[in-house]
Amino acid sequence: MYVLPIHIPTYVEDGRYYTDVSWKQDLLLVRDWLAEAYGGLTLVTPSLPRSEADASVMQLDEIGRDDGIDVVASFDLRCRTRDYWRAQGKQWVADLQSTFDKAKVVHCSAGEAFRPMWYQAHQAAVKANIPTVLHGPDMDPHVTQTGVKGKLYCAMFDRMLRKTAGEADICFFKQGLVYDRYAQYAKRIESFCHSMHQEADVISVEQLRTRLKQLGPGRPLRAVYAGRFVARKGLNDAIAAVAKANKHGVPVEYHLYGSGPEQTILIAQAQSLGIADRVIFHGFVRYDNTFLSKLAEYDLLLFIPTEEDTPRMLYDTMAAGLPLVGSKIPFLEYRVDSDQMGRLVEIGDTEAAAVELGRLYQEPARLKSLSHAAREAGVRHSLEQWYKQRAEWTQEVIMPKQVSTMVAV
């Protein structure tokens, strides 16, 4: 059995289990690509009543045996941190250990430091001599945690992750700042991309050529963004760059999909800069095949964040054949260096971003070349390619260990 202890809660109602629709998609991929070779997937999670789900930000779907997934719903996540250390943490480990008689792999994803469910799960698996996989954090906590409490958090997290990485049979860390900081401590390390598009979602060469034929004088350059409207995404800088490009005589539109606390500010900014007709807010959309097709109608991704970020959006836009105008954060630098599908500017340099937009408009050959490179990267980074690779890497280290354990017994 492939055991996946995770901090994401399962919602419980009348003996039925529910989880967020987007997270269920990830679980089904784990079931089909990673767990099948080990006898199926067992999910161990903290629990919450279904009534605790925020209907405004998530859609729930039932999950369980009908999906080929065993669910172990552990302690109530509403407990205080002090209570977690007194009692619920022990319950978490006990519930996890109840799966160990069939467990062939325990796959832990690095989560928070103050309630380190992932760390305790890993330590329990190591003690039981069960092969382990460690999935690194989405973001480097040194970026997201601030103040005195943040320093304490990072110190605790660093200690736990370094130890766990050195013990895990294989580690998967996202390319970018997380990999750069923590890869050195791993016994076996592989970098990976967290894409969700399938090979069939990638724009065809013919579709891309048709779109690129539309480039020319009189047609605005159509930039796009999809995600949360929060300050660190740099959307205010992006709008400023669009305004400067238009002022320089480069017609650029900026289409934004999503929502967030900065939306009112961004709308007011576009109005104050006189480009309200060039900055179009389309509202929240669900990421699916239809939206991926919609992305293919644009010309490029304009994403100039102010700090490290690792958005799945980048891979979705690659699948749509969209090059990137971005800022020099480690994740984007890694991707542009590897895939050669974009241009980067210094963080906060809106004039440089405007210049890059102008170059792409005035030099269609440059935009066409980057667009084809983006499409090729989309093919390489499809979920089929990455899950297949992760499954092969896992079996390379897990299977020999299982055989040696059987021989020793």
mmCIF file of C-alpha atoms in Angstrom:
data_model
loop_
_atom_site.group_PDB
_atom_site.id
_atom_site.type_symbol
_atom_site.label_atom_id
_atom_site.label_comp_id
_atom_site.label_asym_id
_atom_site.label_seq_id
_atom_site.Cartn_x
_atom_site.Cartn_y
_atom_site.Cartn_z
ATOM 1 C CA MET A 1 0.000 0.000 0.000
ATOM 2 C CA TYR A 2 1.146 3.533 -0.836
ATOM 3 C CA VAL A 3 0.420 5.569 2.300
ATOM 4 C CA LEU A 4 0.010 9.329 1.940
ATOM 5 C CA PRO A 5 -0.187 11.249 5.242
ATOM 6 C CA ILE A 6 -1.104 14.844 4.452
ATOM 7 C CA HIS A 7 -2.020 17.978 6.398
ATOM 8 C CA ILE A 8 -4.945 18.833 4.063
ATOM 9 C CA PRO A 9 -8.132 17.936 5.988
ATOM 10 C CA THR A 10 -10.838 15.490 5.007
ATOM 11 C CA TYR A 11 -14.373 16.730 5.653
ATOM 12 C CA VAL A 12 -16.639 14.202 7.349
ATOM 13 C CA GLU A 13 -20.437 13.940 7.352
ATOM 14 C CA ASP A 14 -22.572 10.902 8.214
ATOM 15 C CA GLY A 15 -19.662 8.505 7.761
ATOM 16 C CA ARG A 16 -18.803 9.899 4.332
ATOM 17 C CA TYR A 17 -15.576 11.637 3.381
ATOM 18 C CA TYR A 18 -15.226 14.761 1.261
ATOM 19 C CA THR A 19 -12.311 16.772 -0.067
ATOM 20 C CA ASP A 20 -11.750 19.823 -2.248
ATOM 21 C CA VAL A 21 -12.333 19.092 -5.937
ATOM 22 C CA SER A 22 -8.911 20.390 -6.995
ATOM 23 C CA TRP A 23 -7.136 18.326 -4.323
ATOM 24 C CA LYS A 24 -9.095 15.238 -5.347
ATOM 25 C CA GLN A 25 -7.665 15.624 -8.851
ATOM 26 C CA ASP A 26 -4.167 15.411 -7.351
ATOM 27 C CA LEU A 27 -5.124 12.360 -5.297
ATOM 28 C CA LEU A 28 -6.448 10.525 -8.331
ATOM 29 C CA LEU A 29 -3.164 11.192 -10.109
ATOM 30 C CA VAL A 30 -1.233 9.790 -7.137
ATOM 31 C CA ARG A 31 -3.539 6.765 -7.152
ATOM 32 C CA ASP A 32 -3.078 6.089 -10.865
ATOM 33 C CA TRP A 33 0.590 6.967 -11.348
ATOM 34 C CA LEU A 34 2.361 6.407 -8.037
ATOM 35 C CA ALA A 35 0.312 4.041 -5.885
ATOM 36 C CA GLU A 36 -0.760 1.324 -8.295
ATOM 37 C CA ALA A 37 2.580 -0.513 -8.155
ATOM 38 C CA TYR A 38 2.289 -0.801 -4.365
ATOM 39 C CA GLY A 39 -1.260 -2.108 -4.004
ATOM 40 C CA GLY A 40 -3.288 1.100 -3.976
ATOM 41 C CA LEU A 41 -3.544 4.392 -2.089
ATOM 42 C CA THR A 42 -4.296 4.981 1.585
ATOM 43 C CA LEU A 43 -4.870 8.610 2.566
ATOM 44 C CA VAL A 44 -4.296 9.670 6.183
ATOM 45 C CA THR A 45 -5.505 13.174 7.047
ATOM 46 C CA PRO A 46 -6.763 15.326 9.901
ATOM 47 C CA SER A 47 -10.531 15.779 9.870
ATOM 48 C CA LEU A 48 -13.157 18.518 9.969
ATOM 49 C CA PRO A 49 -16.944 18.453 9.876
ATOM 50 C CA ARG A 50 -18.258 19.108 6.388
ATOM 51 C CA SER A 51 -19.953 22.231 7.719
ATOM 52 C CA GLU A 52 -16.503 23.764 8.273
ATOM 53 C CA ALA A 53 -15.740 23.877 4.531
ATOM 54 C CA ASP A 54 -15.684 27.400 3.107
ATOM 55 C CA ALA A 55 -18.202 27.153 0.289
ATOM 56 C CA SER A 56 -17.038 30.494 -1.133
ATOM 57 C CA VAL A 57 -13.563 29.217 -2.027
ATOM 58 C CA MET A 58 -13.906 25.471 -2.505
ATOM 59 C CA GLN A 59 -16.123 22.837 -3.996
ATOM 60 C CA LEU A 60 -16.241 19.471 -2.241
ATOM 61 C CA ASP A 61 -16.508 16.028 -3.738
ATOM 62 C CA GLU A 62 -16.974 12.681 -2.016
ATOM 63 C CA ILE A 63 -13.901 10.498 -1.799
ATOM 64 C CA GLY A 64 -13.301 6.951 -0.632
ATOM 65 C CA ARG A 65 -13.478 3.344 -1.693
ATOM 66 C CA ASP A 66 -15.543 4.148 -4.808
ATOM 67 C CA ASP A 67 -12.465 6.029 -5.977
ATOM 68 C CA GLY A 68 -10.135 3.199 -4.999
ATOM 69 C CA ILE A 69 -8.778 5.197 -2.060
ATOM 70 C CA ASP A 70 -8.798 4.136 1.593
ATOM 71 C CA VAL A 71 -9.323 7.139 3.874
ATOM 72 C CA VAL A 72 -8.188 7.360 7.495
ATOM 73 C CA ALA A 73 -9.642 10.546 9.014
ATOM 74 C CA SER A 74 -7.613 11.325 12.115
ATOM 75 C CA PHE A 75 -7.852 14.059 14.792
ATOM 76 C CA ASP A 76 -10.054 17.150 14.584
ATOM 77 C CA LEU A 77 -7.985 19.911 13.011
ATOM 78 C CA ARG A 78 -9.798 22.576 15.049
ATOM 79 C CA CYS A 79 -7.688 21.720 18.082
ATOM 80 C CA ARG A 80 -5.247 24.311 19.435
ATOM 81 C CA THR A 81 -1.544 23.868 18.797
ATOM 82 C CA ARG A 82 -0.866 23.194 22.488
ATOM 83 C CA ASP A 83 -3.534 20.471 22.452
ATOM 84 C CA TYR A 84 -1.982 18.976 19.351
ATOM 85 C CA TRP A 85 1.271 18.458 21.239
ATOM 86 C CA ARG A 86 -0.548 17.096 24.295
ATOM 87 C CA ALA A 87 -2.861 14.597 22.610
ATOM 88 C CA GLN A 88 -3.835 14.971 18.937
ATOM 89 C CA GLY A 89 -0.290 14.489 17.666
ATOM 90 C CA LYS A 90 -0.166 11.116 19.406
ATOM 91 C CA GLN A 91 -3.512 10.197 17.861
ATOM 92 C CA TRP A 92 -2.151 11.209 14.444
ATOM 93 C CA VAL A 93 0.830 8.883 14.773
ATOM 94 C CA ALA A 94 -1.332 6.037 16.086
ATOM 95 C CA ASP A 95 -3.797 6.375 13.204
ATOM 96 C CA LEU A 96 -0.927 6.404 10.752
ATOM 97 C CA GLN A 97 0.666 3.337 12.344
ATOM 98 C CA SER A 98 -2.602 1.451 11.885
ATOM 99 C CA THR A 99 -1.779 1.401 8.154
ATOM 100 C CA PHE A 100 1.759 0.098 8.558
ATOM 101 C CA ASP A 101 0.910 -3.604 8.384
ATOM 102 C CA LYS A 102 0.189 -3.135 4.655
ATOM 103 C CA ALA A 103 2.348 -0.098 3.929
ATOM 104 C CA LYS A 104 5.075 -0.489 1.316
ATOM 105 C CA VAL A 105 5.817 3.225 0.952
ATOM 106 C CA VAL A 106 5.074 6.270 3.125
ATOM 107 C CA HIS A 107 5.006 9.519 1.155
ATOM 108 C CA CYS A 108 5.219 12.685 3.291
ATOM 109 C CA SER A 109 4.775 16.239 2.037
ATOM 110 C CA ALA A 110 6.576 18.901 4.052
ATOM 111 C CA GLY A 111 3.992 21.104 5.705
ATOM 112 C CA GLU A 112 4.009 23.404 8.684
ATOM 113 C CA ALA A 113 6.539 23.430 11.502
ATOM 114 C CA PHE A 114 4.345 24.107 14.525
ATOM 115 C CA ARG A 115 2.148 21.047 13.875
ATOM 116 C CA PRO A 116 4.652 18.894 11.989
ATOM 117 C CA MET A 117 2.411 16.021 10.937
ATOM 118 C CA TRP A 118 4.676 15.300 7.983
ATOM 119 C CA TYR A 119 7.778 15.093 10.176
ATOM 120 C CA GLN A 120 6.125 12.803 12.726
ATOM 121 C CA ALA A 121 4.787 10.598 9.944
ATOM 122 C CA HIS A 122 8.213 10.292 8.378
ATOM 123 C CA GLN A 123 9.895 9.464 11.691
ATOM 124 C CA ALA A 124 7.281 6.786 12.430
ATOM 125 C CA ALA A 125 7.862 5.220 9.006
ATOM 126 C CA VAL A 126 11.638 5.235 9.416
ATOM 127 C CA LYS A 127 11.308 3.604 12.839
ATOM 128 C CA ALA A 128 9.092 0.921 11.272
ATOM 129 C CA ASN A 129 11.670 0.414 8.469
ATOM 130 C CA ILE A 130 9.162 1.388 5.769
ATOM 131 C CA PRO A 131 10.588 3.074 2.637
ATOM 132 C CA THR A 132 9.927 6.810 2.547
ATOM 133 C CA VAL A 133 9.376 9.537 -0.040
ATOM 134 C CA LEU A 134 9.661 13.219 0.884
ATOM 135 C CA HIS A 135 7.872 15.883 -1.139
ATOM 136 C CA GLY A 136 9.297 19.350 -0.519
ATOM 137 C CA PRO A 137 7.258 22.457 0.369
ATOM 138 C CA ASP A 138 5.580 24.560 -2.297
ATOM 139 C CA MET A 139 7.340 27.677 -1.083
ATOM 140 C CA ASP A 140 10.520 28.416 0.851
ATOM 141 C CA PRO A 141 9.323 29.406 4.357
ATOM 142 C CA HIS A 142 12.124 31.962 4.557
ATOM 143 C CA VAL A 143 10.099 33.944 1.995
ATOM 144 C CA THR A 144 6.648 33.515 3.517
ATOM 145 C CA GLN A 145 7.441 33.719 7.258
ATOM 146 C CA THR A 146 8.298 37.079 8.826
ATOM 147 C CA GLY A 147 9.028 38.623 12.209
ATOM 148 C CA VAL A 148 10.234 36.959 15.397
ATOM 149 C CA LYS A 149 7.670 34.166 15.097
ATOM 150 C CA GLY A 150 8.755 33.629 11.507
ATOM 151 C CA LYS A 151 12.390 33.229 12.530
ATOM 152 C CA LEU A 152 11.412 30.609 15.088
ATOM 153 C CA TYR A 153 9.262 28.858 12.496
ATOM 154 C CA CYS A 154 12.084 28.757 9.935
ATOM 155 C CA ALA A 155 14.580 27.467 12.490
ATOM 156 C CA MET A 156 12.248 24.611 13.436
ATOM 157 C CA PHE A 157 11.370 23.851 9.821
ATOM 158 C CA ASP A 158 15.008 23.855 8.685
ATOM 159 C CA ARG A 159 16.011 21.407 11.409
ATOM 160 C CA MET A 160 13.165 19.018 10.583
ATOM 161 C CA LEU A 161 13.533 19.193 6.811
ATOM 162 C CA ARG A 162 17.292 18.707 6.846
ATOM 163 C CA LYS A 163 16.955 15.626 9.028
ATOM 164 C CA THR A 164 14.073 14.215 7.027
ATOM 165 C CA ALA A 165 15.764 14.849 3.681
ATOM 166 C CA GLY A 166 18.845 13.005 4.887
ATOM 167 C CA GLU A 167 16.775 9.985 5.918
ATOM 168 C CA ALA A 168 14.216 9.758 3.095
ATOM 169 C CA ASP A 169 14.891 7.192 0.397
ATOM 170 C CA ILE A 170 14.086 9.828 -2.225
ATOM 171 C CA CYS A 171 13.196 13.531 -2.126
ATOM 172 C CA PHE A 172 11.266 15.562 -4.697
ATOM 173 C CA PHE A 173 11.806 19.318 -4.455
ATOM 174 C CA LYS A 174 10.290 21.966 -6.702
ATOM 175 C CA GLN A 175 12.692 23.697 -9.022
ATOM 176 C CA GLY A 176 13.582 27.132 -7.713
ATOM 177 C CA LEU A 177 14.439 28.487 -4.278
ATOM 178 C CA VAL A 178 13.262 25.386 -2.350
ATOM 179 C CA TYR A 179 15.562 23.141 -4.368
ATOM 180 C CA ASP A 180 18.449 25.599 -4.119
ATOM 181 C CA ARG A 181 18.185 25.811 -0.327
ATOM 182 C CA TYR A 182 17.460 22.224 0.689
ATOM 183 C CA ALA A 183 18.711 19.839 -2.016
ATOM 184 C CA GLN A 184 22.163 19.657 -0.418
ATOM 185 C CA TYR A 185 20.755 17.799 2.600
ATOM 186 C CA ALA A 186 19.026 15.000 0.673
ATOM 187 C CA LYS A 187 20.299 11.449 0.401
ATOM 188 C CA ARG A 188 18.664 11.136 -3.051
ATOM 189 C CA ILE A 189 17.208 14.268 -4.645
ATOM 190 C CA GLU A 190 15.246 14.922 -7.825
ATOM 191 C CA SER A 191 13.728 18.195 -8.982
ATOM 192 C CA PHE A 192 10.261 18.235 -10.479
ATOM 193 C CA CYS A 193 7.520 20.451 -11.895
ATOM 194 C CA HIS A 194 3.985 20.580 -10.521
ATOM 195 C CA SER A 195 2.040 20.788 -13.760
ATOM 196 C CA MET A 196 -1.569 19.681 -14.202
ATOM 197 C CA HIS A 197 -2.117 19.863 -17.940
ATOM 198 C CA GLN A 198 -2.238 16.692 -19.992
ATOM 199 C CA GLU A 199 -0.444 16.104 -23.257
ATOM 200 C CA ALA A 200 -3.779 16.397 -25.072
ATOM 201 C CA ASP A 201 -4.209 19.921 -23.645
ATOM 202 C CA VAL A 202 -1.085 21.286 -25.344
ATOM 203 C CA ILE A 203 -1.849 23.587 -28.270
ATOM 204 C CA SER A 204 -1.132 21.916 -31.594
ATOM 205 C CA VAL A 205 1.533 23.271 -33.937
ATOM 206 C CA GLU A 206 -1.175 24.127 -36.460
ATOM 207 C CA GLN A 207 -3.232 26.070 -33.903
ATOM 208 C CA LEU A 208 -0.176 27.966 -32.768
ATOM 209 C CA ARG A 209 0.803 28.884 -36.316
ATOM 210 C CA THR A 210 -2.722 30.120 -36.988
ATOM 211 C CA ARG A 211 -2.598 32.350 -33.917
ATOM 212 C CA LEU A 212 0.843 33.697 -34.769
ATOM 213 C CA LYS A 213 -0.289 34.634 -38.287
ATOM 214 C CA GLN A 214 -2.633 37.167 -36.669
ATOM 215 C CA LEU A 215 0.285 39.198 -35.324
ATOM 216 C CA GLY A 216 0.880 42.534 -36.981
ATOM 217 C CA PRO A 217 0.318 46.278 -36.927
ATOM 218 C CA GLY A 218 -3.074 47.375 -35.640
ATOM 219 C CA ARG A 219 -3.586 44.294 -33.494
ATOM 220 C CA PRO A 220 -2.882 44.776 -29.765
ATOM 221 C CA LEU A 221 -0.474 42.468 -27.985
ATOM 222 C CA ARG A 222 -2.625 40.382 -25.652
ATOM 223 C CA ALA A 223 -0.991 39.573 -22.311
ATOM 224 C CA VAL A 224 -2.687 37.399 -19.683
ATOM 225 C CA TYR A 225 -2.477 36.472 -15.986
ATOM 226 C CA ALA A 226 -4.410 33.875 -13.998
ATOM 227 C CA GLY A 227 -4.312 33.488 -10.231
ATOM 228 C CA ARG A 228 -4.775 35.311 -6.954
ATOM 229 C CA PHE A 229 -4.783 39.098 -6.807
ATOM 230 C CA VAL A 230 -2.332 39.558 -3.934
ATOM 231 C CA ALA A 231 0.506 42.043 -3.540
ATOM 232 C CA ARG A 232 3.435 39.638 -3.998
ATOM 233 C CA LYS A 233 2.192 38.685 -7.488
ATOM 234 C CA GLY A 234 3.337 42.099 -8.707
ATOM 235 C CA LEU A 235 0.139 42.889 -10.585
ATOM 236 C CA ASN A 236 0.451 46.594 -9.819
ATOM 237 C CA ASP A 237 3.885 46.544 -11.490
ATOM 238 C CA ALA A 238 2.473 44.628 -14.435
ATOM 239 C CA ILE A 239 -0.306 47.191 -14.936
ATOM 240 C CA ALA A 240 2.262 49.993 -14.678
ATOM 241 C CA ALA A 241 4.352 48.258 -17.371
ATOM 242 C CA VAL A 242 1.295 47.935 -19.624
ATOM 243 C CA ALA A 243 0.600 51.667 -19.162
ATOM 244 C CA LYS A 244 4.196 52.575 -20.058
ATOM 245 C CA ALA A 245 4.148 50.308 -23.123
ATOM 246 C CA ASN A 246 0.954 51.961 -24.373
ATOM 247 C CA LYS A 247 2.449 55.388 -23.693
ATOM 248 C CA HIS A 248 5.421 54.373 -25.877
ATOM 249 C CA GLY A 249 3.014 53.554 -28.714
ATOM 250 C CA VAL A 250 2.886 49.785 -28.129
ATOM 251 C CA PRO A 251 -0.765 48.656 -27.932
ATOM 252 C CA VAL A 252 -0.915 46.092 -25.123
ATOM 253 C CA GLU A 253 -3.974 44.580 -23.452
ATOM 254 C CA TYR A 254 -3.782 42.844 -20.084
ATOM 255 C CA HIS A 255 -6.386 40.179 -19.348
ATOM 256 C CA LEU A 256 -6.637 39.056 -15.721
ATOM 257 C CA TYR A 257 -8.446 35.923 -14.542
ATOM 258 C CA GLY A 258 -8.985 35.397 -10.827
ATOM 259 C CA SER A 259 -9.857 37.351 -7.711
ATOM 260 C CA GLY A 260 -8.332 38.532 -4.473
ATOM 261 C CA PRO A 261 -7.927 41.376 -1.990
ATOM 262 C CA GLU A 262 -5.989 43.606 -4.410
ATOM 263 C CA GLN A 263 -8.689 43.701 -7.093
ATOM 264 C CA THR A 264 -10.262 47.046 -6.125
ATOM 265 C CA ILE A 265 -6.810 48.649 -5.930
ATOM 266 C CA LEU A 266 -5.823 47.263 -9.322
ATOM 267 C CA ILE A 267 -9.010 48.478 -10.995
ATOM 268 C CA ALA A 268 -8.452 51.957 -9.553
ATOM 269 C CA GLN A 269 -4.826 51.904 -10.734
ATOM 270 C CA ALA A 270 -5.815 51.039 -14.301
ATOM 271 C CA GLN A 271 -8.358 53.859 -14.274
ATOM 272 C CA SER A 272 -5.883 56.397 -12.867
ATOM 273 C CA LEU A 273 -3.338 55.476 -15.561
ATOM 274 C CA GLY A 274 -5.928 55.903 -18.310
ATOM 275 C CA ILE A 275 -5.836 52.271 -19.447
ATOM 276 C CA ALA A 276 -9.071 50.922 -17.956
ATOM 277 C CA ASP A 277 -10.073 49.808 -21.457
ATOM 278 C CA ARG A 278 -6.766 47.928 -21.812
ATOM 279 C CA VAL A 279 -6.870 46.073 -18.471
ATOM 280 C CA ILE A 280 -9.736 43.584 -18.483
ATOM 281 C CA PHE A 281 -10.833 41.723 -15.359
ATOM 282 C CA HIS A 282 -12.595 38.478 -16.288
ATOM 283 C CA GLY A 283 -13.328 37.248 -12.751
ATOM 284 C CA PHE A 284 -12.722 33.878 -11.148
ATOM 285 C CA VAL A 285 -12.507 30.841 -13.418
ATOM 286 C CA ARG A 286 -11.983 27.184 -12.707
ATOM 287 C CA TYR A 287 -8.845 25.647 -14.160
ATOM 288 C CA ASP A 288 -9.956 22.987 -16.616
ATOM 289 C CA ASN A 289 -9.590 22.023 -20.271
ATOM 290 C CA THR A 290 -11.904 24.832 -21.330
ATOM 291 C CA PHE A 291 -9.763 27.443 -19.626
ATOM 292 C CA LEU A 292 -6.570 25.995 -21.092
ATOM 293 C CA SER A 293 -8.139 26.437 -24.523
ATOM 294 C CA LYS A 294 -9.035 30.005 -23.584
ATOM 295 C CA LEU A 295 -5.421 30.764 -22.630
ATOM 296 C CA ALA A 296 -4.339 29.773 -26.141
ATOM 297 C CA GLU A 297 -6.140 32.860 -27.487
ATOM 298 C CA TYR A 298 -3.559 35.187 -25.910
ATOM 299 C CA ASP A 299 0.016 36.071 -26.901
ATOM 300 C CA LEU A 300 2.054 35.932 -23.697
ATOM 301 C CA LEU A 301 2.069 35.604 -19.924
ATOM 302 C CA LEU A 302 2.927 38.831 -18.085
ATOM 303 C CA PHE A 303 3.955 37.846 -14.560
ATOM 304 C CA ILE A 304 6.459 40.031 -12.698
ATOM 305 C CA PRO A 305 6.163 39.044 -9.013
ATOM 306 C CA THR A 306 8.017 40.888 -6.268
ATOM 307 C CA GLU A 307 9.284 37.725 -4.532
ATOM 308 C CA GLU A 308 9.698 33.992 -5.042
ATOM 309 C CA ASP A 309 6.603 32.193 -6.335
ATOM 310 C CA THR A 310 5.995 28.839 -8.018
ATOM 311 C CA PRO A 311 2.629 29.125 -9.802
ATOM 312 C CA ARG A 312 1.145 26.259 -11.760
ATOM 313 C CA MET A 313 -0.066 28.987 -14.110
ATOM 314 C CA LEU A 314 3.350 29.026 -15.785
ATOM 315 C CA TYR A 315 2.966 25.436 -16.971
ATOM 316 C CA ASP A 316 -0.615 26.038 -18.113
ATOM 317 C CA THR A 317 0.522 28.950 -20.248
ATOM 318 C CA MET A 318 3.369 26.889 -21.670
ATOM 319 C CA ALA A 319 0.748 24.359 -22.751
ATOM 320 C CA ALA A 320 -1.027 27.235 -24.492
ATOM 321 C CA GLY A 321 2.183 28.234 -26.281
ATOM 322 C CA LEU A 322 2.565 31.514 -24.395
ATOM 323 C CA PRO A 323 6.042 32.941 -23.761
ATOM 324 C CA LEU A 324 6.784 34.748 -20.504
ATOM 325 C CA VAL A 325 7.693 38.293 -19.620
ATOM 326 C CA GLY A 326 8.627 37.858 -15.967
ATOM 327 C CA SER A 327 10.824 39.065 -13.130
ATOM 328 C CA LYS A 328 14.078 37.600 -11.877
ATOM 329 C CA ILE A 329 12.948 35.342 -9.075
ATOM 330 C CA PRO A 330 14.728 31.957 -8.696
ATOM 331 C CA PHE A 331 11.816 29.848 -9.978
ATOM 332 C CA LEU A 332 11.353 31.869 -13.161
ATOM 333 C CA GLU A 333 15.095 32.144 -13.733
ATOM 334 C CA TYR A 334 15.364 28.349 -13.567
ATOM 335 C CA ARG A 335 12.510 27.837 -15.989
ATOM 336 C CA VAL A 336 13.653 30.424 -18.532
ATOM 337 C CA ASP A 337 17.203 29.094 -18.396
ATOM 338 C CA SER A 338 15.949 25.530 -18.920
ATOM 339 C CA ASP A 339 13.167 26.121 -21.447
ATOM 340 C CA GLN A 340 14.271 29.326 -23.233
ATOM 341 C CA MET A 341 10.669 30.518 -23.503
ATOM 342 C CA GLY A 342 10.751 33.990 -22.003
ATOM 343 C CA ARG A 343 12.453 37.211 -21.025
ATOM 344 C CA LEU A 344 13.098 38.398 -17.461
ATOM 345 C CA VAL A 345 13.594 41.823 -15.906
ATOM 346 C CA GLU A 346 14.743 42.964 -12.485
ATOM 347 C CA ILE A 347 12.076 42.920 -9.777
ATOM 348 C CA GLY A 348 10.111 46.167 -9.834
ATOM 349 C CA ASP A 349 11.615 47.428 -13.117
ATOM 350 C CA THR A 350 8.391 48.328 -14.904
ATOM 351 C CA GLU A 351 10.199 50.311 -17.589
ATOM 352 C CA ALA A 352 12.264 47.245 -18.560
ATOM 353 C CA ALA A 353 9.093 45.145 -18.655
ATOM 354 C CA ALA A 354 7.482 47.718 -20.945
ATOM 355 C CA VAL A 355 10.548 47.576 -23.209
ATOM 356 C CA GLU A 356 10.283 43.775 -23.443
ATOM 357 C CA LEU A 357 6.610 44.060 -24.360
ATOM 358 C CA GLY A 358 7.590 46.536 -27.058
ATOM 359 C CA ARG A 359 10.218 44.210 -28.480
ATOM 360 C CA LEU A 360 7.761 41.336 -28.735
ATOM 361 C CA TYR A 361 5.275 43.587 -30.491
ATOM 362 C CA GLN A 362 7.786 45.139 -32.879
ATOM 363 C CA GLU A 363 9.662 41.889 -33.597
ATOM 364 C CA PRO A 364 7.084 39.202 -34.440
ATOM 365 C CA ALA A 365 9.848 36.734 -35.260
ATOM 366 C CA ARG A 366 11.077 36.934 -31.657
ATOM 367 C CA LEU A 367 7.557 36.350 -30.311
ATOM 368 C CA LYS A 368 7.021 33.428 -32.690
ATOM 369 C CA SER A 369 10.284 31.767 -31.651
ATOM 370 C CA LEU A 370 9.511 32.104 -27.939
ATOM 371 C CA SER A 371 5.952 30.865 -28.493
ATOM 372 C CA HIS A 372 7.149 27.666 -30.153
ATOM 373 C CA ALA A 373 9.681 27.175 -27.351
ATOM 374 C CA ALA A 374 6.886 27.596 -24.809
ATOM 375 C CA ARG A 375 4.782 24.983 -26.587
ATOM 376 C CA GLU A 376 7.680 22.514 -26.652
ATOM 377 C CA ALA A 377 8.153 23.082 -22.917
ATOM 378 C CA GLY A 378 4.442 22.426 -22.427
ATOM 379 C CA VAL A 379 4.881 19.017 -24.045
ATOM 380 C CA ARG A 380 7.869 18.202 -21.813
ATOM 381 C CA HIS A 381 6.075 19.308 -18.669
ATOM 382 C CA SER A 382 2.767 17.503 -19.135
ATOM 383 C CA LEU A 383 1.562 15.629 -16.062
ATOM 384 C CA GLU A 384 1.988 12.335 -17.918
ATOM 385 C CA GLN A 385 5.675 13.051 -18.425
ATOM 386 C CA TRP A 386 6.305 14.155 -14.843
ATOM 387 C CA TYR A 387 4.247 11.504 -13.049
ATOM 388 C CA LYS A 388 5.832 8.807 -15.185
ATOM 389 C CA GLN A 389 9.278 10.123 -14.270
ATOM 390 C CA ARG A 390 8.420 10.374 -10.564
ATOM 391 C CA ALA A 391 7.064 6.805 -10.579
ATOM 392 C CA GLU A 392 10.248 5.515 -12.210
ATOM 393 C CA TRP A 393 12.507 7.388 -9.790
ATOM 394 C CA THR A 394 10.531 6.090 -6.822
ATOM 395 C CA GLN A 395 10.689 2.489 -7.995
ATOM 396 C CA GLU A 396 14.440 2.803 -8.606
ATOM 397 C CA VAL A 397 15.060 3.353 -4.897
ATOM 398 C CA ILE A 398 12.066 1.629 -3.275
ATOM 399 C CA MET A 399 12.030 -1.726 -5.019
ATOM 400 C CA PRO A 400 15.671 -2.683 -4.166
ATOM 401 C CA LYS A 401 15.073 -1.717 -0.535
ATOM 402 C CA GLN A 402 11.948 -3.862 -0.367
ATOM 403 C CA VAL A 403 13.803 -6.827 -1.874
ATOM 404 C CA SER A 404 16.686 -6.490 0.586
ATOM 405 C CA THR A 405 14.214 -6.321 3.484
ATOM 406 C CA MET A 406 12.481 -9.501 2.292
ATOM 407 C CA VAL A 407 15.819 -11.303 1.972
ATOM 408 C CA ALA A 408 16.862 -10.223 5.463
ATOM 409 C CA VAL A 409 13.608 -11.547 6.901
#
